[in-house]
mmCIF file of C-alpha atoms in Angstrom:
data_model
loop_
_atom_site.group_PDB
_atom_site.id
_atom_site.type_symbol
_atom_site.label_atom_id
_atom_site.label_comp_id
_atom_site.label_asym_id
_atom_site.label_seq_id
_atom_site.Cartn_x
_atom_site.Cartn_y
_atom_site.Cartn_z
ATOM 1 C CA MET A 268 -15.470 26.130 69.885
ATOM 2 C CA ARG A 269 -11.902 25.125 69.025
ATOM 3 C CA ALA A 270 -12.915 21.518 68.547
ATOM 4 C CA SER A 271 -15.591 22.470 66.018
ATOM 5 C CA ILE A 272 -13.083 24.542 64.054
ATOM 6 C CA LEU A 273 -10.635 21.662 63.970
ATOM 7 C CA LEU A 274 -13.358 19.399 62.645
ATOM 8 C CA VAL A 275 -14.444 21.809 59.925
ATOM 9 C CA MET A 276 -11.005 22.617 58.556
ATOM 10 C CA PRO A 277 -10.156 19.105 57.259
ATOM 11 C CA LEU A 278 -13.565 18.897 55.604
ATOM 12 C CA THR A 279 -12.979 22.210 53.882
ATOM 13 C CA LEU A 280 -9.545 21.124 52.682
ATOM 14 C CA ALA A 281 -11.024 17.888 51.354
ATOM 15 C CA LEU A 282 -13.619 19.822 49.359
ATOM 16 C CA TYR A 283 -10.885 21.838 47.655
ATOM 17 C CA ALA A 284 -8.586 18.865 47.122
ATOM 18 C CA GLY A 285 -11.245 16.673 45.476
ATOM 19 C CA PRO A 286 -11.718 18.670 42.243
ATOM 20 C CA ALA A 287 -7.948 19.196 41.891
ATOM 21 C CA GLN A 288 -7.304 15.453 42.101
ATOM 22 C CA ALA A 289 -10.090 14.772 39.612
ATOM 23 C CA GLN A 290 -8.583 17.270 37.165
ATOM 24 C CA GLN A 291 -5.191 15.585 37.456
ATOM 25 C CA ALA A 292 -6.772 12.181 36.864
ATOM 26 C CA GLU A 293 -8.581 13.374 33.726
ATOM 27 C CA LYS A 294 -5.653 13.724 31.330
ATOM 28 C CA ALA A 295 -6.294 15.623 28.123
ATOM 29 C CA PRO A 296 -6.659 13.246 25.176
ATOM 30 C CA GLN A 297 -3.648 12.752 22.954
ATOM 31 C CA ASN A 298 -4.126 14.315 19.514
ATOM 32 C CA VAL A 299 -3.015 12.360 16.456
ATOM 33 C CA LYS A 300 -3.444 13.602 12.890
ATOM 34 C CA ILE A 301 -3.065 11.349 9.840
ATOM 35 C CA GLY A 302 -2.901 12.621 6.266
ATOM 36 C CA VAL A 303 -4.120 10.452 3.383
ATOM 37 C CA LEU A 304 -2.101 11.665 0.396
ATOM 38 C CA SER A 305 -3.376 10.056 -2.792
ATOM 39 C CA ASP A 306 -4.389 10.453 -6.420
ATOM 40 C CA MET A 307 -7.930 11.720 -5.977
ATOM 41 C CA SER A 308 -8.766 12.466 -9.607
ATOM 42 C CA GLY A 309 -6.320 10.737 -11.959
ATOM 43 C CA LEU A 310 -5.400 7.284 -13.214
ATOM 44 C CA TYR A 311 -4.836 5.857 -9.697
ATOM 45 C CA ALA A 312 -7.966 7.299 -8.058
ATOM 46 C CA ASP A 313 -9.806 3.952 -8.092
ATOM 47 C CA ILE A 314 -6.806 2.140 -6.592
ATOM 48 C CA GLY A 315 -6.475 4.575 -3.675
ATOM 49 C CA GLY A 316 -8.261 7.937 -3.755
ATOM 50 C CA GLN A 317 -11.326 8.428 -1.594
ATOM 51 C CA GLY A 318 -11.390 4.691 -0.933
ATOM 52 C CA SER A 319 -8.103 5.085 0.958
ATOM 53 C CA VAL A 320 -9.682 7.851 3.063
ATOM 54 C CA ILE A 321 -12.545 5.474 3.891
ATOM 55 C CA ALA A 322 -10.078 2.705 4.793
ATOM 56 C CA ALA A 323 -8.147 5.037 7.126
ATOM 57 C CA ARG A 324 -11.368 6.073 8.874
ATOM 58 C CA MET A 325 -12.361 2.419 9.295
ATOM 59 C CA ALA A 326 -8.997 1.753 10.953
ATOM 60 C CA VAL A 327 -9.559 4.634 13.374
ATOM 61 C CA GLU A 328 -13.028 3.312 14.205
ATOM 62 C CA ASP A 329 -11.705 -0.205 14.873
ATOM 63 C CA PHE A 330 -8.847 1.153 17.003
ATOM 64 C CA LYS A 331 -11.430 2.723 19.367
ATOM 65 C CA PRO A 332 -9.647 6.011 20.172
ATOM 66 C CA ASP A 333 -11.717 6.753 23.298
ATOM 67 C CA SER A 334 -10.461 3.603 24.985
ATOM 68 C CA HIS A 335 -6.891 4.867 24.474
ATOM 69 C CA ASN A 336 -7.671 8.478 25.494
ATOM 70 C CA MET A 337 -6.808 9.632 21.971
ATOM 71 C CA LYS A 338 -8.387 12.054 19.545
ATOM 72 C CA ILE A 339 -7.633 11.172 15.935
ATOM 73 C CA GLU A 340 -8.191 13.339 12.877
ATOM 74 C CA ILE A 341 -7.972 12.245 9.226
ATOM 75 C CA VAL A 342 -7.146 14.814 6.543
ATOM 76 C CA SER A 343 -6.620 14.207 2.823
ATOM 77 C CA ALA A 344 -5.142 15.803 -0.290
ATOM 78 C CA ASP A 345 -4.525 15.113 -3.989
ATOM 79 C CA HIS A 346 -0.850 14.895 -5.027
ATOM 80 C CA GLN A 347 -1.863 14.935 -8.732
ATOM 81 C CA ASN A 348 0.948 12.439 -9.463
ATOM 82 C CA LYS A 349 3.523 15.231 -9.199
ATOM 83 C CA PRO A 350 6.478 14.848 -6.788
ATOM 84 C CA ASP A 351 6.811 18.607 -6.241
ATOM 85 C CA ILE A 352 3.129 18.921 -5.266
ATOM 86 C CA GLY A 353 3.294 15.834 -3.055
ATOM 87 C CA SER A 354 6.404 16.997 -1.186
ATOM 88 C CA ALA A 355 4.968 20.524 -0.761
ATOM 89 C CA ILE A 356 1.771 19.100 0.780
ATOM 90 C CA ALA A 357 3.815 16.850 3.069
ATOM 91 C CA ARG A 358 5.978 19.766 4.218
ATOM 92 C CA ARG A 359 2.940 21.945 4.931
ATOM 93 C CA TRP A 360 1.205 19.127 6.782
ATOM 94 C CA TYR A 361 4.204 18.534 9.038
ATOM 95 C CA ASP A 362 5.202 22.191 9.570
ATOM 96 C CA ILE A 363 1.847 23.956 9.815
ATOM 97 C CA ASP A 364 -0.989 21.448 10.207
ATOM 98 C CA HIS A 365 0.752 19.230 12.796
ATOM 99 C CA VAL A 366 0.193 16.003 10.853
ATOM 100 C CA ASN A 367 1.972 13.067 12.507
ATOM 101 C CA ALA A 368 1.772 10.442 9.756
ATOM 102 C CA ILE A 369 1.122 10.281 6.008
ATOM 103 C CA THR A 370 -0.362 7.211 4.334
ATOM 104 C CA ASP A 371 -1.112 5.771 0.869
ATOM 105 C CA VAL A 372 0.712 7.784 -1.907
ATOM 106 C CA PRO A 373 0.232 5.779 -5.109
ATOM 107 C CA ASN A 374 3.019 6.873 -7.507
ATOM 108 C CA SER A 375 6.564 5.942 -6.520
ATOM 109 C CA GLY A 376 8.056 9.213 -7.734
ATOM 110 C CA VAL A 377 5.819 11.102 -5.317
ATOM 111 C CA ALA A 378 6.448 8.534 -2.563
ATOM 112 C CA LEU A 379 10.240 8.905 -2.786
ATOM 113 C CA ALA A 380 9.879 12.686 -2.421
ATOM 114 C CA VAL A 381 7.450 12.363 0.514
ATOM 115 C CA SER A 382 9.767 9.844 2.186
ATOM 116 C CA ASN A 383 12.595 12.385 2.199
ATOM 117 C CA VAL A 384 10.380 15.091 3.718
ATOM 118 C CA THR A 385 9.026 12.661 6.323
ATOM 119 C CA ARG A 386 12.529 11.683 7.416
ATOM 120 C CA GLU A 387 13.580 15.334 7.656
ATOM 121 C CA LYS A 388 10.534 16.194 9.789
ATOM 122 C CA ASN A 389 10.645 12.961 11.863
ATOM 123 C CA GLY A 390 7.095 11.991 10.920
ATOM 124 C CA VAL A 391 5.841 8.570 9.866
ATOM 125 C CA PHE A 392 5.234 7.426 6.279
ATOM 126 C CA LEU A 393 2.878 4.453 5.899
ATOM 127 C CA ILE A 394 3.399 3.434 2.270
ATOM 128 C CA SER A 395 0.621 1.430 0.665
ATOM 129 C CA GLY A 396 0.041 2.817 -2.820
ATOM 130 C CA ALA A 397 3.633 3.075 -4.070
ATOM 131 C CA GLY A 398 5.496 -0.026 -5.220
ATOM 132 C CA ASP A 399 9.169 0.838 -5.879
ATOM 133 C CA SER A 400 11.296 -1.697 -3.967
ATOM 134 C CA ASP A 401 13.951 1.022 -3.558
ATOM 135 C CA LEU A 402 11.747 2.397 -0.755
ATOM 136 C CA THR A 403 13.147 -0.411 1.417
ATOM 137 C CA GLY A 404 16.434 -0.654 -0.492
ATOM 138 C CA GLN A 405 18.772 2.221 -1.239
ATOM 139 C CA GLN A 406 16.062 4.765 -0.285
ATOM 140 C CA CYS A 407 15.039 3.087 2.992
ATOM 141 C CA SER A 408 14.190 5.334 5.932
ATOM 142 C CA PRO A 409 13.808 4.872 9.712
ATOM 143 C CA ASN A 410 10.531 6.792 9.395
ATOM 144 C CA SER A 411 8.843 4.598 6.768
ATOM 145 C CA VAL A 412 6.903 1.337 6.692
ATOM 146 C CA HIS A 413 6.151 -0.215 3.287
ATOM 147 C CA TRP A 414 3.002 -2.273 3.725
ATOM 148 C CA ALA A 415 1.046 -3.841 0.849
ATOM 149 C CA TYR A 416 3.377 -4.863 -2.009
ATOM 150 C CA ASP A 417 6.481 -3.850 -3.961
ATOM 151 C CA THR A 418 8.056 -4.399 -7.370
ATOM 152 C CA TRP A 419 10.298 -7.248 -6.146
ATOM 153 C CA ALA A 420 7.243 -9.171 -4.919
ATOM 154 C CA LEU A 421 5.361 -8.560 -8.174
ATOM 155 C CA ALA A 422 8.345 -9.560 -10.317
ATOM 156 C CA HIS A 423 8.961 -12.806 -8.446
ATOM 157 C CA GLY A 424 5.261 -13.602 -8.120
ATOM 158 C CA THR A 425 3.820 -12.842 -11.558
ATOM 159 C CA GLY A 426 7.044 -12.768 -13.563
ATOM 160 C CA GLY A 427 8.369 -15.934 -11.963
ATOM 161 C CA ALA A 428 5.113 -17.818 -12.557
ATOM 162 C CA ILE A 429 4.996 -16.885 -16.244
ATOM 163 C CA VAL A 430 8.642 -17.852 -16.777
ATOM 164 C CA ARG A 431 7.993 -21.234 -15.136
ATOM 165 C CA ARG A 432 5.113 -21.730 -17.569
ATOM 166 C CA GLY A 433 7.404 -21.277 -20.567
ATOM 167 C CA GLY A 434 7.427 -17.510 -21.099
ATOM 168 C CA LYS A 435 11.162 -17.179 -21.722
ATOM 169 C CA SER A 436 11.414 -14.148 -24.021
ATOM 170 C CA TRP A 437 10.052 -10.757 -22.898
ATOM 171 C CA PHE A 438 9.425 -7.263 -24.185
ATOM 172 C CA PHE A 439 8.395 -4.543 -21.712
ATOM 173 C CA VAL A 440 5.924 -1.687 -22.145
ATOM 174 C CA THR A 441 6.910 0.499 -19.222
ATOM 175 C CA ALA A 442 5.533 3.607 -17.513
ATOM 176 C CA ASP A 443 8.301 6.197 -17.669
ATOM 177 C CA TYR A 444 8.767 7.001 -13.978
ATOM 178 C CA ALA A 445 10.241 5.415 -10.835
ATOM 179 C CA PHE A 446 7.660 2.646 -10.387
ATOM 180 C CA GLY A 447 7.710 1.488 -14.011
ATOM 181 C CA HIS A 448 11.509 1.495 -14.137
ATOM 182 C CA ALA A 449 11.732 -0.513 -10.898
ATOM 183 C CA LEU A 450 9.108 -3.040 -12.013
ATOM 184 C CA GLU A 451 10.850 -3.600 -15.351
ATOM 185 C CA ARG A 452 14.252 -3.891 -13.626
ATOM 186 C CA ASP A 453 13.052 -6.394 -11.002
ATOM 187 C CA THR A 454 11.089 -8.517 -13.508
ATOM 188 C CA ALA A 455 13.931 -8.525 -16.041
ATOM 189 C CA ALA A 456 16.243 -9.836 -13.319
ATOM 190 C CA VAL A 457 13.823 -12.732 -12.639
ATOM 191 C CA VAL A 458 13.563 -13.554 -16.368
ATOM 192 C CA LYS A 459 17.342 -13.556 -16.864
ATOM 193 C CA ALA A 460 17.987 -15.571 -13.691
ATOM 194 C CA ALA A 461 15.676 -18.272 -15.095
ATOM 195 C CA GLY A 462 17.603 -18.399 -18.370
ATOM 196 C CA GLY A 463 15.182 -16.209 -20.313
ATOM 197 C CA GLN A 464 15.805 -13.180 -22.530
ATOM 198 C CA VAL A 465 14.681 -9.564 -22.549
ATOM 199 C CA LEU A 466 14.345 -8.599 -26.205
ATOM 200 C CA GLY A 467 13.666 -4.922 -25.568
ATOM 201 C CA SER A 468 11.444 -2.332 -23.973
ATOM 202 C CA VAL A 469 9.636 0.891 -24.723
ATOM 203 C CA ARG A 470 8.624 3.596 -22.255
ATOM 204 C CA HIS A 471 5.411 5.576 -22.301
ATOM 205 C CA PRO A 472 4.348 8.733 -20.422
ATOM 206 C CA LEU A 473 2.146 8.448 -17.360
ATOM 207 C CA ASN A 474 -1.586 8.492 -18.164
ATOM 208 C CA THR A 475 -1.264 7.460 -21.812
ATOM 209 C CA ALA A 476 -4.459 7.176 -23.855
ATOM 210 C CA ASP A 477 -3.034 5.669 -27.069
ATOM 211 C CA PHE A 478 -0.806 2.588 -26.726
ATOM 212 C CA SER A 479 -0.867 1.612 -30.399
ATOM 213 C CA SER A 480 2.747 2.503 -31.245
ATOM 214 C CA TYR A 481 4.085 0.849 -28.068
ATOM 215 C CA LEU A 482 2.102 -2.334 -28.635
ATOM 216 C CA LEU A 483 3.178 -2.520 -32.283
ATOM 217 C CA GLN A 484 6.821 -2.388 -31.185
ATOM 218 C CA ALA A 485 6.089 -5.183 -28.723
ATOM 219 C CA GLN A 486 4.444 -7.234 -31.490
ATOM 220 C CA ASP A 487 7.369 -6.692 -33.831
ATOM 221 C CA SER A 488 9.793 -7.970 -31.188
ATOM 222 C CA LYS A 489 8.255 -11.469 -31.498
ATOM 223 C CA ALA A 490 8.692 -11.876 -27.735
ATOM 224 C CA GLN A 491 6.608 -14.624 -26.156
ATOM 225 C CA VAL A 492 5.547 -12.279 -23.334
ATOM 226 C CA ILE A 493 4.670 -8.592 -23.379
ATOM 227 C CA GLY A 494 5.199 -7.328 -19.832
ATOM 228 C CA LEU A 495 3.099 -4.316 -18.847
ATOM 229 C CA ALA A 496 5.211 -2.490 -16.268
ATOM 230 C CA ASN A 497 2.535 0.073 -15.446
ATOM 231 C CA ALA A 498 -0.607 0.354 -13.333
ATOM 232 C CA GLY A 499 -4.141 1.719 -13.019
ATOM 233 C CA GLY A 500 -5.536 3.540 -16.028
ATOM 234 C CA ASP A 501 -2.405 2.824 -18.064
ATOM 235 C CA THR A 502 -2.771 -0.931 -17.582
ATOM 236 C CA ILE A 503 -6.486 -0.753 -18.418
ATOM 237 C CA ASN A 504 -5.837 1.144 -21.663
ATOM 238 C CA ALA A 505 -2.954 -1.131 -22.670
ATOM 239 C CA VAL A 506 -4.948 -4.352 -22.103
ATOM 240 C CA LYS A 507 -7.994 -3.007 -23.950
ATOM 241 C CA GLN A 508 -5.946 -1.956 -26.965
ATOM 242 C CA ALA A 509 -3.958 -5.198 -26.959
ATOM 243 C CA ALA A 510 -7.304 -7.022 -27.222
ATOM 244 C CA GLU A 511 -8.321 -4.797 -30.147
ATOM 245 C CA PHE A 512 -5.053 -5.654 -31.935
ATOM 246 C CA GLY A 513 -5.570 -9.372 -31.325
ATOM 247 C CA ILE A 514 -2.153 -9.721 -29.710
ATOM 248 C CA VAL A 515 -3.043 -12.720 -27.558
ATOM 249 C CA GLN A 516 -4.927 -14.403 -30.379
ATOM 250 C CA ARG A 517 -1.765 -14.166 -32.500
ATOM 251 C CA GLY A 518 0.263 -16.111 -29.997
ATOM 252 C CA GLN A 519 1.879 -13.587 -27.636
ATOM 253 C CA ARG A 520 1.143 -13.595 -23.917
ATOM 254 C CA LEU A 521 0.183 -10.438 -22.050
ATOM 255 C CA ALA A 522 1.544 -10.046 -18.511
ATOM 256 C CA GLY A 523 -0.053 -7.378 -16.345
ATOM 257 C CA LEU A 524 2.659 -7.028 -13.723
ATOM 258 C CA LEU A 525 0.469 -4.929 -11.428
ATOM 259 C CA VAL A 526 -3.274 -5.463 -11.816
ATOM 260 C CA PHE A 527 -5.845 -4.424 -9.229
ATOM 261 C CA LEU A 528 -9.389 -5.609 -8.603
ATOM 262 C CA THR A 529 -10.680 -2.260 -9.889
ATOM 263 C CA ASP A 530 -8.724 -2.711 -13.135
ATOM 264 C CA VAL A 531 -10.450 -6.035 -13.782
ATOM 265 C CA HIS A 532 -13.791 -4.434 -12.941
ATOM 266 C CA ALA A 533 -13.119 -1.698 -15.519
ATOM 267 C CA LEU A 534 -11.907 -4.144 -18.159
ATOM 268 C CA GLY A 535 -14.659 -6.733 -17.664
ATOM 269 C CA LEU A 536 -14.016 -10.454 -17.391
ATOM 270 C CA GLN A 537 -14.423 -10.995 -21.113
ATOM 271 C CA THR A 538 -11.289 -8.921 -21.725
ATOM 272 C CA ALA A 539 -9.328 -9.645 -18.522
ATOM 273 C CA GLN A 540 -9.972 -13.412 -18.217
ATOM 274 C CA GLY A 541 -6.858 -15.525 -17.875
ATOM 275 C CA LEU A 542 -4.604 -12.712 -16.644
ATOM 276 C CA THR A 543 -2.187 -13.921 -13.961
ATOM 277 C CA LEU A 544 -1.302 -11.426 -11.237
ATOM 278 C CA THR A 545 0.122 -11.126 -7.737
ATOM 279 C CA THR A 546 -1.691 -9.487 -4.841
ATOM 280 C CA GLY A 547 -1.282 -9.197 -1.080
ATOM 281 C CA PHE A 548 -5.020 -8.949 -0.477
ATOM 282 C CA TYR A 549 -8.231 -10.235 -2.010
ATOM 283 C CA TRP A 550 -11.609 -9.640 -0.436
ATOM 284 C CA ASP A 551 -12.768 -13.260 -0.743
ATOM 285 C CA LEU A 552 -9.841 -14.990 1.024
ATOM 286 C CA ASN A 553 -11.555 -15.676 4.352
ATOM 287 C CA ASP A 554 -14.307 -14.524 6.721
ATOM 288 C CA LYS A 555 -12.295 -11.534 7.994
ATOM 289 C CA THR A 556 -11.507 -10.203 4.525
ATOM 290 C CA ARG A 557 -15.118 -10.697 3.437
ATOM 291 C CA LEU A 558 -16.430 -8.813 6.472
ATOM 292 C CA PHE A 559 -14.044 -5.921 5.838
ATOM 293 C CA ALA A 560 -15.026 -5.799 2.161
ATOM 294 C CA LYS A 561 -18.754 -5.643 2.938
ATOM 295 C CA ARG A 562 -18.231 -2.819 5.435
ATOM 296 C CA PHE A 563 -16.037 -0.964 2.951
ATOM 297 C CA ALA A 564 -18.479 -1.417 0.058
ATOM 298 C CA ALA A 565 -21.321 -0.034 2.174
ATOM 299 C CA LEU A 566 -19.275 3.145 2.657
ATOM 300 C CA ASP A 567 -17.940 3.437 -0.907
ATOM 301 C CA GLY A 568 -20.999 3.057 -3.106
ATOM 302 C CA GLY A 569 -20.734 -0.698 -3.523
ATOM 303 C CA LYS A 570 -17.074 -0.725 -4.618
ATOM 304 C CA TYR A 571 -14.896 -3.465 -3.148
ATOM 305 C CA PRO A 572 -11.460 -2.628 -1.699
ATOM 306 C CA THR A 573 -8.158 -2.917 -3.521
ATOM 307 C CA MET A 574 -4.873 -4.175 -2.081
ATOM 308 C CA VAL A 575 -3.792 -0.541 -1.628
ATOM 309 C CA GLN A 576 -6.898 0.405 0.342
ATOM 310 C CA ALA A 577 -6.530 -2.707 2.488
ATOM 311 C CA GLY A 578 -2.909 -1.697 3.105
ATOM 312 C CA VAL A 579 -3.999 1.753 4.249
ATOM 313 C CA TYR A 580 -6.420 0.190 6.737
ATOM 314 C CA SER A 581 -3.892 -2.235 8.223
ATOM 315 C CA SER A 582 -0.929 0.150 8.361
ATOM 316 C CA VAL A 583 -2.997 2.909 10.015
ATOM 317 C CA LEU A 584 -4.447 0.456 12.551
ATOM 318 C CA HIS A 585 -1.019 -0.813 13.598
ATOM 319 C CA TYR A 586 0.484 2.683 13.546
ATOM 320 C CA LEU A 587 -2.121 3.775 16.093
ATOM 321 C CA GLU A 588 -1.370 0.727 18.235
ATOM 322 C CA ALA A 589 2.316 1.723 18.179
ATOM 323 C CA VAL A 590 1.485 5.318 19.148
ATOM 324 C CA ALA A 591 -0.522 4.018 22.106
ATOM 325 C CA LYS A 592 2.423 1.822 23.093
ATOM 326 C CA VAL A 593 4.954 4.670 22.851
ATOM 327 C CA GLY A 594 2.604 7.166 24.494
ATOM 328 C CA SER A 595 3.228 9.895 21.925
ATOM 329 C CA ALA A 596 3.064 10.500 18.165
ATOM 330 C CA THR A 597 5.666 13.276 18.076
ATOM 331 C CA ASP A 598 8.775 11.120 17.539
ATOM 332 C CA GLY A 599 8.099 9.340 14.261
ATOM 333 C CA ALA A 600 11.220 7.176 14.252
ATOM 334 C CA LYS A 601 10.383 5.929 17.749
ATOM 335 C CA VAL A 602 6.854 4.978 16.658
ATOM 336 C CA VAL A 603 8.223 3.081 13.650
ATOM 337 C CA GLU A 604 10.610 1.218 15.969
ATOM 338 C CA ALA A 605 7.574 0.176 18.023
ATOM 339 C CA MET A 606 5.901 -1.084 14.832
ATOM 340 C CA LYS A 607 9.007 -3.145 14.087
ATOM 341 C CA ALA A 608 8.983 -4.651 17.577
ATOM 342 C CA THR A 609 5.514 -6.184 17.169
ATOM 343 C CA LYS A 610 4.279 -9.188 15.188
ATOM 344 C CA TYR A 611 0.735 -8.800 13.901
ATOM 345 C CA ASP A 612 -2.013 -11.279 13.219
ATOM 346 C CA ASP A 613 -3.502 -8.804 10.807
ATOM 347 C CA PRO A 614 -7.187 -9.274 9.885
ATOM 348 C CA LEU A 615 -6.504 -8.591 6.196
ATOM 349 C CA PHE A 616 -2.909 -9.689 5.528
ATOM 350 C CA GLY A 617 -2.516 -12.473 8.074
ATOM 351 C CA LEU A 618 0.717 -12.945 10.026
ATOM 352 C CA THR A 619 2.813 -9.832 9.434
ATOM 353 C CA GLU A 620 5.991 -8.309 10.808
ATOM 354 C CA VAL A 621 7.937 -5.162 9.932
ATOM 355 C CA ARG A 622 11.646 -5.745 9.263
ATOM 356 C CA GLU A 623 14.608 -3.443 9.941
ATOM 357 C CA ASP A 624 14.389 -2.044 6.406
ATOM 358 C CA GLY A 625 10.743 -1.013 6.948
ATOM 359 C CA ARG A 626 9.292 -3.796 4.799
ATOM 360 C CA ALA A 627 6.073 -5.272 6.192
ATOM 361 C CA VAL A 628 6.410 -8.973 5.399
ATOM 362 C CA HIS A 629 3.289 -11.096 4.850
ATOM 363 C CA ALA A 630 2.012 -13.716 2.434
ATOM 364 C CA MET A 631 1.257 -12.806 -1.182
ATOM 365 C CA TYR A 632 -1.098 -14.617 -3.573
ATOM 366 C CA LEU A 633 -0.704 -15.642 -7.191
ATOM 367 C CA VAL A 634 -4.172 -15.420 -8.735
ATOM 368 C CA GLU A 635 -5.824 -15.775 -12.111
ATOM 369 C CA VAL A 636 -8.735 -13.737 -13.428
ATOM 370 C CA LYS A 637 -11.828 -15.908 -13.788
ATOM 371 C CA LYS A 638 -13.726 -16.584 -16.984
ATOM 372 C CA PRO A 639 -17.135 -14.876 -17.131
ATOM 373 C CA ALA A 640 -18.921 -18.200 -16.546
ATOM 374 C CA GLU A 641 -16.894 -18.834 -13.373
ATOM 375 C CA SER A 642 -17.853 -15.574 -11.669
ATOM 376 C CA LYS A 643 -20.819 -15.558 -9.288
ATOM 377 C CA GLY A 644 -21.288 -11.790 -9.321
ATOM 378 C CA PRO A 645 -19.636 -8.338 -9.191
ATOM 379 C CA TYR A 646 -16.043 -8.402 -7.873
ATOM 380 C CA ASP A 647 -15.948 -12.224 -7.809
ATOM 381 C CA TYR A 648 -12.985 -12.059 -10.176
ATOM 382 C CA PHE A 649 -9.979 -14.001 -8.836
ATOM 383 C CA LYS A 650 -9.171 -17.633 -8.228
ATOM 384 C CA VAL A 651 -6.103 -18.295 -6.081
ATOM 385 C CA LEU A 652 -3.427 -20.391 -7.789
ATOM 386 C CA ASP A 653 -0.813 -20.288 -5.060
ATOM 387 C CA LYS A 654 -0.078 -18.740 -1.662
ATOM 388 C CA ILE A 655 3.452 -17.349 -1.531
ATOM 389 C CA PRO A 656 4.779 -17.621 2.054
ATOM 390 C CA ALA A 657 5.955 -14.431 3.744
ATOM 391 C CA ASP A 658 9.597 -15.547 3.806
ATOM 392 C CA GLN A 659 9.528 -15.980 0.023
ATOM 393 C CA ALA A 660 7.196 -13.168 -1.005
ATOM 394 C CA PHE A 661 9.623 -10.272 -0.501
ATOM 395 C CA ARG A 662 13.298 -9.585 -1.125
ATOM 396 C CA PRO A 663 15.409 -11.400 1.507
ATOM 397 C CA LEU A 664 16.752 -9.147 4.226
ATOM 398 C CA THR A 665 20.251 -10.499 3.580
ATOM 399 C CA ASP A 666 20.085 -8.929 0.100
ATOM 400 C CA GLU A 667 19.561 -5.512 1.710
ATOM 401 C CA LYS A 668 22.932 -5.457 3.500
ATOM 402 C CA GLY A 669 25.041 -2.696 2.043
ATOM 403 C CA ILE A 670 21.966 -1.328 0.206
ATOM 404 C CA CYS A 671 19.675 -0.238 3.044
ATOM 405 C CA GLY A 672 21.706 1.531 5.732
ATOM 406 C CA LEU A 673 19.278 0.410 8.415
ATOM 407 C CA VAL A 674 20.018 -3.253 7.751
ATOM 408 C CA LYS A 675 23.755 -2.635 7.706
ATOM 409 C CA ALA A 676 23.487 -0.839 11.049
ATOM 410 C CA ALA A 677 21.347 -3.632 12.499
ATOM 411 C CA ALA A 678 23.840 -6.279 11.334
ATOM 412 C CA ASN A 679 26.714 -4.432 13.013
#
């Protein structure tokens, strides 16, 4: 009798212990929430917008959350190109909705505001849409990574190429907010360093429909080059109206300092042909970029991805890899440090690393818009003139000492 009891008791204990051990082994998935904050309805909607939401979801799919025991949610909102609205959304996301990271944010004024909120809340800001080089300069943050491009890269890529080709005198038509000011400043510095002259500039409000008065001032300056320090719908309108005024035909050169694939699509090759521009991504660079573009187009009504949307994809993918490495998404600065500790062979941007100042460094490309006869079909718009190596494409880290506090701290 006693022997049978002794035999039964261990079996009974084992039955109770089994489910408890299984429950311990099955850890609850880690929740990560990413907010795509973009211009969903204005002049930058084609650059980012819903396409950036699609790119973020593609990154999540390719990360394979189940294999990392993670549950990832993507939310989105429209900042309407207003810093107060953008910062209010960011604050609500962090405080109430438990968002861990914000991505995209075309419009540098909005991005600077969101960067401040992100640092205060110890989230992560994955900047792809905004271009102001101050985001890794005097406004750098331990919680931010600036992925796709910036005004320094555009100025030295496009501006430098045009100066080398004889464009020595410039007049700027500039969007009157942080991005436009930074792009004019950085390009003017390149022009002057090469022995050129800046004959003047005029500033226009964001989302301007009529550029006639600004273009007439540029014509009257007699500058060899009219630099368009704007983007999206503003660049499209300015180029169209410059064509109507016959500016190029009369001997002046038009420099679109930030031109996207979608801008060329809207303008048409007949109008945009010959434009020189700088980009960090083009869909037809290699097999990986072409595969991504076809997947993206199938999800976005046939539209091909911009550099901004590609930047959203890559930055979100590597952010998630960093979260998996850290084991938590709650400490944003720690996750960004993990992103800085890894070198990436990125499928879209190639070899990439994130520096102390938060700048993701990769190659950039100087391209020219094709003539209509050279294009083989929709979105076959660029021919590559030059590949700018990563160590030359962005502002040298040594130039950030004393400007970005993170670099100064790292140097000490």
